[in-house]
mmCIF file of C-alpha atoms in Angstrom:
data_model
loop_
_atom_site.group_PDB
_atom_site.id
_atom_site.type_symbol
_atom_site.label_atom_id
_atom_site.label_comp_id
_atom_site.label_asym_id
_atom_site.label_seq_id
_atom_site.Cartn_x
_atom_site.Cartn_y
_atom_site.Cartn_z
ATOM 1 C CA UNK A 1 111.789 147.658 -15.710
ATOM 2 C CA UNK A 2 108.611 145.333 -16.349
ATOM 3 C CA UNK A 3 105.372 147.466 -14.199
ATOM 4 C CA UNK A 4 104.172 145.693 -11.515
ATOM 5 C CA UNK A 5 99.996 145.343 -12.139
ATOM 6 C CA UNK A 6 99.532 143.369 -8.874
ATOM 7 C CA UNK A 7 101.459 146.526 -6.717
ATOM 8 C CA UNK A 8 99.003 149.505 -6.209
ATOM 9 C CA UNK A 9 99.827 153.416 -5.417
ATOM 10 C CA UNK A 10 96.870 155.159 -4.359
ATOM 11 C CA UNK A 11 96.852 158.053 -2.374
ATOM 12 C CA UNK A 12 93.056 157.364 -0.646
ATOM 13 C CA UNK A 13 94.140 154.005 0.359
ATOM 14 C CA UNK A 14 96.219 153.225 3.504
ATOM 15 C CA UNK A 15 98.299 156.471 3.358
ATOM 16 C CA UNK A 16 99.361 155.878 -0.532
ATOM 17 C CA UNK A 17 101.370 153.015 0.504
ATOM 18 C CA UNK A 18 102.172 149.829 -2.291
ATOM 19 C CA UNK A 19 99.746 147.594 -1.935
ATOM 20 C CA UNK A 20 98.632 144.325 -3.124
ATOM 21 C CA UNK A 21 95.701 145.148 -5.696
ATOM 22 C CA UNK A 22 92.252 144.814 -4.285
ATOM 23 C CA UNK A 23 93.778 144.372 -0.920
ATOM 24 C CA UNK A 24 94.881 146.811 2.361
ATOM 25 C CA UNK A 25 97.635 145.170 2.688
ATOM 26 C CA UNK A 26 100.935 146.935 2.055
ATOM 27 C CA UNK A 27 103.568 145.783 0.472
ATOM 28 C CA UNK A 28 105.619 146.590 3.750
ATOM 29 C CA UNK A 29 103.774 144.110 5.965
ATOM 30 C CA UNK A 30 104.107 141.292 3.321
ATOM 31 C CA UNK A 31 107.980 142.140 3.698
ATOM 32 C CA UNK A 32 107.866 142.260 7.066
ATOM 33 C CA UNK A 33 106.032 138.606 7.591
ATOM 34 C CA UNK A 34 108.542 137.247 5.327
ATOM 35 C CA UNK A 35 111.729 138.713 7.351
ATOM 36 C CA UNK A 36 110.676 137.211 10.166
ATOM 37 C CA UNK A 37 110.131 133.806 9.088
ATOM 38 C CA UNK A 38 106.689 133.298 7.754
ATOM 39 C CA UNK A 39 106.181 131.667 4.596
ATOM 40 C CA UNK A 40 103.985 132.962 1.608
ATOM 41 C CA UNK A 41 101.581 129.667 1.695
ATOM 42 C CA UNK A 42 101.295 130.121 5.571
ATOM 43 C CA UNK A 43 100.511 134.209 4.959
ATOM 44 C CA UNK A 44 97.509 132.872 2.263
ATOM 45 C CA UNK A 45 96.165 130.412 4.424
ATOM 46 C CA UNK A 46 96.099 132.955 7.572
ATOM 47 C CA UNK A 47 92.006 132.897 8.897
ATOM 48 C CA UNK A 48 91.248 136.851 7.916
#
């Protein structure tokens, strides 16, 4: 299986939860956004 670089595992950051590199977002949430309709354009335009 080809490693993921852009999926992080780090025990000091957000529980050691995947998450995109550089970010505190988890992996989970991005799921989540997407099962319930959001789009990934829409999720990189979102004010933050």
């Amino acid at each position: 299986m080809k490693q993921l670089t852009r999926i992080t595992l780090n025990p000091e950051v957000m529980g050691g939860k995947p998450c995109i590199r550089g970010l505190r977002v988890t992996v989970g949430t991005i799921v989540g956004l997407m099962a319930s309709g959001h789009s990934p354009k829409n999720e990189r335009e979102a004010p933050g």
